[in-house]
């Protein structure tokens, strides 16, 4: 590999880190650190498995499978399923939920603290103005995907890392106090609790989408041989994973040592904003605003770019440019509902999509083991899908304050009889059973 290629793949890795790293990636480890206290390192170990390891697996899975995109990978179940799954995934992490959330989170953390006491009407108008500017910049950065590595990997990401480093290194050098007693949820099984908390980043969902951006960037360097593409995608993934891990470690530690100085906070945003103000005063608020804005902007650009490219391939009647315009405008529209409503709407969809995404990633790696037999894909995804649909509907009922006897009875039954159901991993055993059934069928039919 030439020095130019080494520099290019490193920039690609930094770009991938910036695409993954939104404001949620700052908030979750900060709150986990506060709540885990003296058990922060066991909790952090679990968090790194799901918050770093799974997204890395998603990137490698796409390169390993040789799939053109997530639709191609999911079509191993059935062609119609590939389209349906890809469309749902792109819409969920794109214009319906994740992209609007980047604007609302950066507004809530980076702008609201400077507005003082204002009415809800004034806040809504301020959000609309901010979202318009935010997505205007996102549109400009996304309109030329060929320049994504230069614009994000070489400009935005180093600035983001520098801003984060100033805050977390200061906190590490001058901790506010000693580690406190863990909250009840972390007193027994901090490692397992950390694993579940890592799902909150939802980066495993985005990994199947961002992997295509990385692979396209590698191919644009003149590298086309499959093994080389996989090797470089893996290296870029490791660069991104390394940056994510370092940031998570320092932010979690900052959260764990902040209880003595700040008291227990309700959410990670408060931990970050009050920590920044504790160390740097008004300058800390400005620093945090820069961190959040850069993190959210990078993610927004990546999501709009990925959605534009996929839907352009799916429906080439509309150009990439037009799709970017559509997704930018839809994202802007949904952003005006506010952060609370976006989260309320998104969680049921994510409860449906997350198990399906995890299952297809695992099957991609096991593909050679079962000879790529379609029946294995079908039975595994069918078993996973049944539980995912139930979890999604149950969550939807909870948010809508609905309650049906059928769902309540099933929920009680699963809680009593299905391992890991209470931890949000109730889909895992059915997926394993589905895989075993499909594997046996494939052997018998052979």
Short mmCIF file of N, CA and C in Angstrom, two decimals, residues 2-177:
data_model
loop_
_atom_site.label_atom_id
_atom_site.label_comp_id
_atom_site.label_asym_id
_atom_site.label_seq_id
_atom_site.Cartn_x
_atom_site.Cartn_y
_atom_site.Cartn_z
N UNK A 2 0.60 2.17 -0.91
CA UNK A 2 1.40 3.39 -0.99
C UNK A 2 1.06 4.31 0.17
N UNK A 3 1.95 5.31 0.37
CA UNK A 3 1.71 6.28 1.45
C UNK A 3 0.42 7.06 1.21
N UNK A 4 0.14 7.33 -0.09
CA UNK A 4 -1.08 8.05 -0.43
C UNK A 4 -2.31 7.25 -0.05
N UNK A 5 -2.27 5.93 -0.35
CA UNK A 5 -3.39 5.05 -0.01
C UNK A 5 -3.55 4.92 1.50
N UNK A 6 -2.41 4.84 2.23
CA UNK A 6 -2.48 4.76 3.69
C UNK A 6 -3.16 6.00 4.26
N UNK A 7 -2.77 7.16 3.74
CA UNK A 7 -3.37 8.41 4.20
C UNK A 7 -4.85 8.44 3.87
N UNK A 8 -5.20 7.92 2.69
CA UNK A 8 -6.60 7.94 2.25
C UNK A 8 -7.46 7.02 3.10
N UNK A 9 -6.96 5.81 3.41
CA UNK A 9 -7.78 4.90 4.20
C UNK A 9 -7.91 5.38 5.65
N UNK A 10 -6.86 6.08 6.15
CA UNK A 10 -6.95 6.62 7.51
C UNK A 10 -8.00 7.73 7.55
N UNK A 11 -8.02 8.56 6.50
CA UNK A 11 -9.05 9.61 6.42
C UNK A 11 -10.43 8.99 6.29
N UNK A 12 -10.52 7.86 5.58
CA UNK A 12 -11.79 7.15 5.46
C UNK A 12 -12.24 6.63 6.82
N UNK A 13 -11.30 6.12 7.62
CA UNK A 13 -11.62 5.67 8.97
C UNK A 13 -12.12 6.80 9.84
N UNK A 14 -11.49 7.98 9.73
CA UNK A 14 -11.94 9.14 10.49
C UNK A 14 -13.33 9.57 10.04
N UNK A 15 -13.57 9.49 8.72
CA UNK A 15 -14.89 9.82 8.20
C UNK A 15 -15.94 8.89 8.80
N UNK A 16 -15.62 7.57 8.85
CA UNK A 16 -16.56 6.59 9.38
C UNK A 16 -16.85 6.88 10.86
N UNK A 17 -15.81 7.23 11.61
CA UNK A 17 -16.01 7.60 13.02
C UNK A 17 -16.98 8.77 13.13
N UNK A 18 -16.78 9.79 12.31
CA UNK A 18 -17.64 10.97 12.37
C UNK A 18 -19.07 10.65 11.97
N UNK A 19 -19.25 9.74 11.01
CA UNK A 19 -20.59 9.34 10.60
C UNK A 19 -21.32 8.63 11.75
N UNK A 20 -20.61 7.76 12.44
CA UNK A 20 -21.20 7.05 13.57
C UNK A 20 -21.48 7.99 14.74
N UNK A 21 -20.56 8.93 14.97
CA UNK A 21 -20.55 9.65 16.24
C UNK A 21 -21.51 10.84 16.24
N UNK A 22 -22.73 10.60 16.71
CA UNK A 22 -23.69 11.67 16.91
C UNK A 22 -23.76 12.06 18.37
N UNK A 23 -24.69 12.94 18.69
CA UNK A 23 -24.79 13.42 20.07
C UNK A 23 -25.16 12.31 21.03
N UNK A 24 -25.94 11.32 20.55
CA UNK A 24 -26.30 10.21 21.42
C UNK A 24 -25.08 9.45 21.92
N UNK A 25 -24.04 9.42 21.11
CA UNK A 25 -22.81 8.73 21.51
C UNK A 25 -22.07 9.48 22.61
N UNK A 26 -22.38 10.73 22.79
CA UNK A 26 -21.85 11.50 23.92
C UNK A 26 -22.70 11.30 25.17
N UNK A 27 -24.02 11.26 24.97
CA UNK A 27 -24.95 11.25 26.10
C UNK A 27 -24.97 9.90 26.82
N UNK A 28 -25.04 8.81 26.07
CA UNK A 28 -25.20 7.49 26.70
C UNK A 28 -24.03 7.12 27.62
N UNK A 29 -22.77 7.23 27.18
CA UNK A 29 -21.68 6.85 28.10
C UNK A 29 -21.55 7.80 29.29
N UNK A 30 -21.92 9.08 29.11
CA UNK A 30 -21.84 10.03 30.22
C UNK A 30 -22.80 9.63 31.34
N UNK A 31 -24.04 9.29 30.98
CA UNK A 31 -25.02 8.90 31.98
C UNK A 31 -24.67 7.54 32.58
N UNK A 32 -24.19 6.61 31.74
CA UNK A 32 -23.79 5.30 32.25
C UNK A 32 -22.66 5.44 33.26
N UNK A 33 -21.71 6.34 32.99
CA UNK A 33 -20.61 6.57 33.91
C UNK A 33 -21.11 7.05 35.26
N UNK A 34 -22.03 8.01 35.24
CA UNK A 34 -22.59 8.52 36.51
C UNK A 34 -23.27 7.41 37.31
N UNK A 35 -24.09 6.63 36.65
CA UNK A 35 -24.89 5.63 37.34
C UNK A 35 -24.07 4.42 37.78
N UNK A 36 -23.02 4.10 37.04
CA UNK A 36 -22.22 2.91 37.38
C UNK A 36 -21.20 3.20 38.46
N UNK A 37 -20.75 4.45 38.60
CA UNK A 37 -19.83 4.82 39.67
C UNK A 37 -18.58 3.96 39.72
N UNK A 38 -18.35 3.31 40.86
CA UNK A 38 -17.15 2.50 41.03
C UNK A 38 -17.16 1.24 40.16
N UNK A 39 -18.33 0.91 39.58
CA UNK A 39 -18.42 -0.24 38.66
C UNK A 39 -18.32 0.21 37.21
N UNK A 40 -17.74 1.39 36.98
CA UNK A 40 -17.71 1.95 35.63
C UNK A 40 -16.94 1.09 34.64
N UNK A 41 -15.86 0.46 35.09
CA UNK A 41 -15.05 -0.30 34.13
C UNK A 41 -15.70 -1.60 33.69
N UNK A 42 -16.35 -2.38 34.58
CA UNK A 42 -17.12 -3.53 34.08
C UNK A 42 -18.26 -3.10 33.16
N UNK A 43 -18.96 -2.02 33.54
CA UNK A 43 -20.06 -1.53 32.70
C UNK A 43 -19.54 -1.06 31.35
N UNK A 44 -18.40 -0.39 31.38
CA UNK A 44 -17.80 0.12 30.15
C UNK A 44 -17.38 -1.02 29.23
N UNK A 45 -16.90 -2.12 29.82
CA UNK A 45 -16.50 -3.27 29.01
C UNK A 45 -17.69 -3.81 28.22
N UNK A 46 -18.85 -3.90 28.87
CA UNK A 46 -20.04 -4.35 28.17
C UNK A 46 -20.49 -3.35 27.12
N UNK A 47 -20.42 -2.07 27.46
CA UNK A 47 -20.82 -1.01 26.53
C UNK A 47 -19.97 -1.04 25.27
N UNK A 48 -18.67 -1.28 25.42
CA UNK A 48 -17.78 -1.30 24.26
C UNK A 48 -18.09 -2.46 23.33
N UNK A 49 -18.59 -3.56 23.88
CA UNK A 49 -18.93 -4.71 23.02
C UNK A 49 -20.05 -4.34 22.05
N UNK A 50 -21.10 -3.73 22.57
CA UNK A 50 -22.25 -3.41 21.72
C UNK A 50 -22.17 -2.03 21.06
N UNK A 51 -21.50 -1.09 21.73
CA UNK A 51 -21.39 0.25 21.17
C UNK A 51 -20.28 0.42 20.18
N UNK A 52 -19.28 -0.48 20.23
CA UNK A 52 -18.14 -0.41 19.31
C UNK A 52 -18.02 -1.69 18.48
N UNK A 53 -18.07 -2.84 19.18
CA UNK A 53 -17.87 -4.11 18.50
C UNK A 53 -18.92 -4.42 17.45
N UNK A 54 -20.19 -4.21 17.78
CA UNK A 54 -21.25 -4.53 16.83
C UNK A 54 -21.24 -3.64 15.58
N UNK A 55 -21.06 -2.32 15.71
CA UNK A 55 -20.93 -1.51 14.48
C UNK A 55 -19.74 -1.93 13.62
N UNK A 56 -18.62 -2.29 14.27
CA UNK A 56 -17.47 -2.78 13.51
C UNK A 56 -17.83 -4.06 12.77
N UNK A 57 -18.55 -4.96 13.43
CA UNK A 57 -18.98 -6.20 12.79
C UNK A 57 -19.88 -5.92 11.59
N UNK A 58 -20.74 -4.90 11.71
CA UNK A 58 -21.63 -4.55 10.60
C UNK A 58 -20.86 -4.09 9.38
N UNK A 59 -19.84 -3.26 9.59
CA UNK A 59 -19.01 -2.79 8.48
C UNK A 59 -18.28 -3.95 7.82
N UNK A 60 -17.68 -4.81 8.65
CA UNK A 60 -16.92 -5.94 8.12
C UNK A 60 -17.87 -6.92 7.42
N UNK A 61 -19.08 -7.10 7.96
CA UNK A 61 -20.02 -8.05 7.38
C UNK A 61 -20.37 -7.70 5.94
N UNK A 62 -20.56 -6.40 5.67
CA UNK A 62 -20.87 -5.98 4.31
C UNK A 62 -19.69 -6.28 3.38
N UNK A 63 -18.47 -5.94 3.84
CA UNK A 63 -17.29 -6.22 3.03
C UNK A 63 -17.06 -7.71 2.86
N UNK A 64 -17.27 -8.48 3.92
CA UNK A 64 -17.06 -9.93 3.90
C UNK A 64 -18.06 -10.63 2.98
N UNK A 65 -19.30 -10.16 3.01
CA UNK A 65 -20.34 -10.80 2.22
C UNK A 65 -20.23 -10.49 0.73
N UNK A 66 -19.51 -9.41 0.41
CA UNK A 66 -19.40 -9.01 -1.00
C UNK A 66 -20.68 -8.39 -1.52
N UNK A 67 -21.59 -8.03 -0.63
CA UNK A 67 -22.88 -7.46 -1.05
C UNK A 67 -22.70 -6.04 -1.56
N UNK A 68 -23.54 -5.68 -2.52
CA UNK A 68 -23.48 -4.32 -3.07
C UNK A 68 -24.01 -3.31 -2.05
N UNK A 69 -25.01 -3.72 -1.29
CA UNK A 69 -25.60 -2.85 -0.27
C UNK A 69 -26.42 -3.71 0.68
N UNK A 70 -27.12 -3.08 1.60
CA UNK A 70 -27.89 -3.82 2.60
C UNK A 70 -29.05 -4.57 1.95
N UNK A 71 -29.61 -4.02 0.87
CA UNK A 71 -30.68 -4.73 0.16
C UNK A 71 -30.17 -6.04 -0.42
N UNK A 72 -28.99 -6.00 -1.01
CA UNK A 72 -28.38 -7.20 -1.58
C UNK A 72 -28.17 -8.26 -0.50
N UNK A 73 -27.68 -7.83 0.67
CA UNK A 73 -27.46 -8.77 1.77
C UNK A 73 -28.77 -9.36 2.27
N UNK A 74 -29.78 -8.51 2.50
CA UNK A 74 -31.06 -8.99 3.03
C UNK A 74 -31.84 -9.81 2.00
N UNK A 75 -31.53 -9.65 0.71
CA UNK A 75 -32.21 -10.42 -0.32
C UNK A 75 -31.85 -11.90 -0.29
N UNK A 76 -30.86 -12.25 0.52
CA UNK A 76 -30.56 -13.67 0.71
C UNK A 76 -31.73 -14.38 1.39
N UNK A 77 -32.57 -13.63 2.09
CA UNK A 77 -33.80 -14.19 2.65
C UNK A 77 -34.82 -14.37 1.53
N UNK A 78 -35.11 -13.30 0.81
CA UNK A 78 -35.99 -13.28 -0.36
C UNK A 78 -35.86 -11.91 -1.00
N UNK A 79 -35.98 -11.81 -2.32
CA UNK A 79 -35.82 -10.50 -2.97
C UNK A 79 -36.75 -9.43 -2.41
N UNK A 80 -38.02 -9.78 -2.19
CA UNK A 80 -38.97 -8.79 -1.66
C UNK A 80 -38.56 -8.35 -0.26
N UNK A 81 -38.04 -9.29 0.53
CA UNK A 81 -37.63 -8.94 1.88
C UNK A 81 -36.44 -7.98 1.85
N UNK A 82 -35.53 -8.20 0.91
CA UNK A 82 -34.38 -7.32 0.79
C UNK A 82 -34.79 -5.87 0.57
N UNK A 83 -35.75 -5.67 -0.33
CA UNK A 83 -36.23 -4.30 -0.61
C UNK A 83 -36.95 -3.73 0.60
N UNK A 84 -37.86 -4.53 1.19
CA UNK A 84 -38.65 -4.04 2.33
C UNK A 84 -37.75 -3.68 3.51
N UNK A 85 -36.80 -4.56 3.83
CA UNK A 85 -35.92 -4.31 4.97
C UNK A 85 -35.05 -3.08 4.72
N UNK A 86 -34.49 -2.98 3.52
CA UNK A 86 -33.61 -1.85 3.21
C UNK A 86 -34.37 -0.53 3.27
N UNK A 87 -35.56 -0.50 2.70
CA UNK A 87 -36.35 0.74 2.69
C UNK A 87 -36.69 1.16 4.12
N UNK A 88 -37.13 0.21 4.95
CA UNK A 88 -37.45 0.53 6.35
C UNK A 88 -36.22 1.01 7.10
N UNK A 89 -35.09 0.35 6.88
CA UNK A 89 -33.86 0.72 7.58
C UNK A 89 -33.40 2.12 7.19
N UNK A 90 -33.37 2.39 5.89
CA UNK A 90 -32.92 3.71 5.43
C UNK A 90 -33.86 4.82 5.90
N UNK A 91 -35.16 4.58 5.85
CA UNK A 91 -36.10 5.61 6.30
C UNK A 91 -35.98 5.85 7.80
N UNK A 92 -35.77 4.77 8.57
CA UNK A 92 -35.68 4.90 10.03
C UNK A 92 -34.44 5.68 10.45
N UNK A 93 -33.28 5.32 9.87
CA UNK A 93 -32.06 6.02 10.28
C UNK A 93 -31.83 7.27 9.46
N UNK A 94 -32.74 7.53 8.51
CA UNK A 94 -32.62 8.71 7.67
C UNK A 94 -33.65 9.77 7.99
N UNK A 95 -34.54 10.08 7.03
CA UNK A 95 -35.38 11.28 7.15
C UNK A 95 -36.49 11.20 8.18
N UNK A 96 -36.87 10.00 8.64
CA UNK A 96 -37.99 9.92 9.58
C UNK A 96 -37.57 10.12 11.03
N UNK A 97 -36.42 9.57 11.42
CA UNK A 97 -36.06 9.59 12.83
C UNK A 97 -34.66 10.12 13.10
N UNK A 98 -33.63 9.39 12.64
CA UNK A 98 -32.27 9.71 13.05
C UNK A 98 -31.78 11.05 12.52
N UNK A 99 -32.03 11.34 11.24
CA UNK A 99 -31.56 12.62 10.69
C UNK A 99 -32.24 13.81 11.37
N UNK A 100 -33.58 13.80 11.54
CA UNK A 100 -34.19 14.92 12.29
C UNK A 100 -33.65 15.03 13.71
N UNK A 101 -33.35 13.89 14.33
CA UNK A 101 -32.84 13.91 15.71
C UNK A 101 -31.50 14.62 15.81
N UNK A 102 -30.67 14.53 14.76
CA UNK A 102 -29.37 15.21 14.80
C UNK A 102 -29.55 16.72 14.97
N UNK A 103 -30.57 17.26 14.30
CA UNK A 103 -30.82 18.70 14.42
C UNK A 103 -31.41 19.06 15.77
N UNK A 104 -32.37 18.25 16.24
CA UNK A 104 -33.03 18.59 17.51
C UNK A 104 -32.11 18.41 18.71
N UNK A 105 -31.26 17.38 18.68
CA UNK A 105 -30.32 17.17 19.79
C UNK A 105 -29.30 18.29 19.84
N UNK A 106 -28.75 18.66 18.68
CA UNK A 106 -27.76 19.74 18.67
C UNK A 106 -28.40 21.06 19.07
N UNK A 107 -29.68 21.24 18.76
CA UNK A 107 -30.39 22.46 19.20
C UNK A 107 -30.57 22.47 20.71
N UNK A 108 -31.01 21.32 21.27
CA UNK A 108 -31.29 21.24 22.70
C UNK A 108 -30.03 21.42 23.54
N UNK A 109 -28.91 20.85 23.08
CA UNK A 109 -27.68 20.90 23.88
C UNK A 109 -26.81 22.09 23.51
N UNK A 110 -26.77 22.43 22.23
CA UNK A 110 -25.84 23.46 21.77
C UNK A 110 -26.41 24.86 21.68
N UNK A 111 -27.75 24.98 21.67
CA UNK A 111 -28.36 26.30 21.46
C UNK A 111 -29.22 26.73 22.64
N UNK A 112 -30.09 25.84 23.11
CA UNK A 112 -31.04 26.19 24.17
C UNK A 112 -30.37 26.79 25.41
N UNK A 113 -29.20 26.26 25.86
CA UNK A 113 -28.56 26.86 27.05
C UNK A 113 -28.22 28.34 26.91
N UNK A 114 -28.14 28.83 25.67
CA UNK A 114 -27.78 30.24 25.45
C UNK A 114 -29.02 31.12 25.28
N UNK A 115 -30.21 30.51 25.21
CA UNK A 115 -31.43 31.29 24.93
C UNK A 115 -32.05 31.89 26.18
N UNK A 116 -31.72 31.34 27.36
CA UNK A 116 -32.33 31.84 28.59
C UNK A 116 -33.78 31.42 28.69
N UNK A 117 -34.56 32.17 29.46
CA UNK A 117 -35.98 31.87 29.65
C UNK A 117 -36.78 32.44 28.48
N UNK A 118 -37.33 31.55 27.65
CA UNK A 118 -38.16 31.98 26.53
C UNK A 118 -39.42 31.12 26.50
N UNK A 119 -40.45 31.61 25.83
CA UNK A 119 -41.71 30.88 25.73
C UNK A 119 -41.56 29.68 24.81
N UNK A 120 -42.50 28.75 24.90
CA UNK A 120 -42.47 27.57 24.03
C UNK A 120 -42.61 27.97 22.58
N UNK A 121 -43.43 28.99 22.32
CA UNK A 121 -43.61 29.48 20.94
C UNK A 121 -42.30 30.01 20.39
N UNK A 122 -41.59 30.81 21.19
CA UNK A 122 -40.30 31.36 20.75
C UNK A 122 -39.27 30.25 20.55
N UNK A 123 -39.33 29.24 21.42
CA UNK A 123 -38.41 28.10 21.29
C UNK A 123 -38.68 27.33 20.01
N UNK A 124 -39.98 27.16 19.66
CA UNK A 124 -40.34 26.45 18.44
C UNK A 124 -39.86 27.20 17.20
N UNK A 125 -39.98 28.52 17.22
CA UNK A 125 -39.51 29.34 16.10
C UNK A 125 -37.99 29.25 16.00
N UNK A 126 -37.31 29.30 17.15
CA UNK A 126 -35.85 29.19 17.16
C UNK A 126 -35.40 27.85 16.61
N UNK A 127 -36.13 26.77 16.97
CA UNK A 127 -35.80 25.44 16.44
C UNK A 127 -35.94 25.41 14.93
N UNK A 128 -37.02 26.00 14.40
CA UNK A 128 -37.25 26.01 12.96
C UNK A 128 -36.13 26.75 12.23
N UNK A 129 -35.71 27.88 12.78
CA UNK A 129 -34.62 28.65 12.15
C UNK A 129 -33.32 27.87 12.19
N UNK A 130 -33.03 27.28 13.37
CA UNK A 130 -31.81 26.50 13.51
C UNK A 130 -31.82 25.29 12.58
N UNK A 131 -32.95 24.57 12.54
CA UNK A 131 -33.04 23.37 11.69
C UNK A 131 -32.86 23.72 10.22
N UNK A 132 -33.39 24.86 9.81
CA UNK A 132 -33.24 25.29 8.42
C UNK A 132 -31.76 25.51 8.09
N UNK A 133 -31.05 26.19 8.99
CA UNK A 133 -29.62 26.41 8.76
C UNK A 133 -28.84 25.10 8.84
N UNK A 134 -29.18 24.26 9.80
CA UNK A 134 -28.49 22.98 9.99
C UNK A 134 -28.61 22.10 8.76
N UNK A 135 -29.84 21.95 8.25
CA UNK A 135 -30.02 21.09 7.09
C UNK A 135 -29.57 21.76 5.79
N UNK A 136 -29.48 23.08 5.81
CA UNK A 136 -28.89 23.76 4.65
C UNK A 136 -27.42 23.40 4.50
N UNK A 137 -26.69 23.40 5.62
CA UNK A 137 -25.28 23.00 5.59
C UNK A 137 -25.16 21.50 5.28
N UNK A 138 -26.05 20.69 5.86
CA UNK A 138 -26.04 19.25 5.58
C UNK A 138 -26.22 18.99 4.09
N UNK A 139 -27.15 19.73 3.48
CA UNK A 139 -27.40 19.58 2.04
C UNK A 139 -26.14 19.92 1.23
N UNK A 140 -25.48 21.01 1.60
CA UNK A 140 -24.29 21.42 0.86
C UNK A 140 -23.19 20.37 0.95
N UNK A 141 -23.02 19.78 2.13
CA UNK A 141 -21.99 18.77 2.31
C UNK A 141 -22.36 17.46 1.63
N UNK A 142 -23.66 17.16 1.54
CA UNK A 142 -24.10 15.87 0.98
C UNK A 142 -24.24 15.89 -0.53
N UNK A 143 -24.30 17.06 -1.13
CA UNK A 143 -24.61 17.14 -2.56
C UNK A 143 -23.48 16.60 -3.43
N UNK A 144 -22.27 16.54 -2.90
CA UNK A 144 -21.14 15.98 -3.65
C UNK A 144 -20.54 14.83 -2.85
N UNK A 145 -21.12 13.61 -2.95
CA UNK A 145 -20.66 12.49 -2.12
C UNK A 145 -19.21 12.11 -2.38
N UNK A 146 -18.70 12.42 -3.56
CA UNK A 146 -17.31 12.10 -3.86
C UNK A 146 -16.33 12.89 -3.02
N UNK A 147 -16.79 14.00 -2.45
CA UNK A 147 -15.93 14.84 -1.61
C UNK A 147 -16.14 14.58 -0.12
N UNK A 148 -16.90 13.53 0.20
CA UNK A 148 -17.26 13.28 1.59
C UNK A 148 -16.04 13.01 2.46
N UNK A 149 -15.08 12.23 1.93
CA UNK A 149 -13.88 11.92 2.71
C UNK A 149 -13.10 13.19 3.03
N UNK A 150 -12.94 14.06 2.01
CA UNK A 150 -12.19 15.30 2.22
C UNK A 150 -12.90 16.22 3.20
N UNK A 151 -14.21 16.35 3.05
CA UNK A 151 -14.95 17.32 3.86
C UNK A 151 -15.15 16.86 5.30
N UNK A 152 -15.39 15.56 5.49
CA UNK A 152 -15.63 15.06 6.84
C UNK A 152 -14.37 14.44 7.42
N UNK A 153 -13.76 13.51 6.67
CA UNK A 153 -12.60 12.79 7.20
C UNK A 153 -11.40 13.67 7.47
N UNK A 154 -11.23 14.74 6.68
CA UNK A 154 -10.03 15.57 6.81
C UNK A 154 -10.30 16.93 7.46
N UNK A 155 -11.56 17.29 7.65
CA UNK A 155 -11.86 18.62 8.20
C UNK A 155 -12.70 18.52 9.46
N UNK A 156 -13.94 17.99 9.33
CA UNK A 156 -14.85 17.98 10.48
C UNK A 156 -14.38 17.06 11.59
N UNK A 157 -13.90 15.86 11.22
CA UNK A 157 -13.54 14.89 12.26
C UNK A 157 -12.37 15.34 13.13
N UNK A 158 -11.27 15.81 12.56
CA UNK A 158 -10.19 16.30 13.43
C UNK A 158 -10.65 17.42 14.36
N UNK A 159 -11.51 18.31 13.85
CA UNK A 159 -12.03 19.39 14.70
C UNK A 159 -12.88 18.82 15.82
N UNK A 160 -13.70 17.81 15.51
CA UNK A 160 -14.53 17.16 16.52
C UNK A 160 -13.68 16.49 17.58
N UNK A 161 -12.68 15.72 17.16
CA UNK A 161 -11.81 15.02 18.10
C UNK A 161 -11.04 15.98 18.99
N UNK A 162 -10.58 17.10 18.42
CA UNK A 162 -9.85 18.11 19.20
C UNK A 162 -10.75 18.70 20.28
N UNK A 163 -11.99 19.03 19.91
CA UNK A 163 -12.92 19.63 20.87
C UNK A 163 -13.25 18.64 22.00
N UNK A 164 -13.48 17.37 21.63
CA UNK A 164 -13.77 16.35 22.65
C UNK A 164 -12.56 16.16 23.56
N UNK A 165 -11.35 16.12 22.95
CA UNK A 165 -10.13 15.88 23.71
C UNK A 165 -9.91 16.95 24.77
N UNK A 166 -10.19 18.21 24.43
CA UNK A 166 -10.01 19.30 25.39
C UNK A 166 -10.85 19.07 26.63
N UNK A 167 -12.11 18.64 26.43
CA UNK A 167 -13.02 18.44 27.55
C UNK A 167 -12.64 17.20 28.37
N UNK A 168 -12.49 16.05 27.71
CA UNK A 168 -12.31 14.80 28.45
C UNK A 168 -10.93 14.69 29.09
N UNK A 169 -9.90 15.23 28.44
CA UNK A 169 -8.56 15.17 29.03
C UNK A 169 -8.48 16.06 30.27
N UNK A 170 -9.18 17.20 30.22
CA UNK A 170 -9.23 18.08 31.39
C UNK A 170 -9.92 17.36 32.55
N UNK A 171 -11.02 16.67 32.23
CA UNK A 171 -11.76 15.94 33.27
C UNK A 171 -10.94 14.79 33.83
N UNK A 172 -10.15 14.13 32.98
CA UNK A 172 -9.33 13.01 33.44
C UNK A 172 -8.19 13.50 34.32
N UNK A 173 -7.62 14.66 33.95
CA UNK A 173 -6.50 15.20 34.72
C UNK A 173 -6.96 15.81 36.04
N UNK A 174 -8.19 16.35 36.05
CA UNK A 174 -8.70 16.98 37.27
C UNK A 174 -10.10 16.46 37.58
N UNK A 175 -10.21 15.20 38.01
CA UNK A 175 -11.54 14.65 38.31
C UNK A 175 -12.21 15.42 39.43
N UNK A 176 -13.55 15.52 39.36
CA UNK A 176 -14.29 16.28 40.37
C UNK A 176 -14.29 15.59 41.73
N UNK A 177 -14.14 14.27 41.74
CA UNK A 177 -14.15 13.55 43.01
C UNK A 177 -13.94 12.07 42.81
#
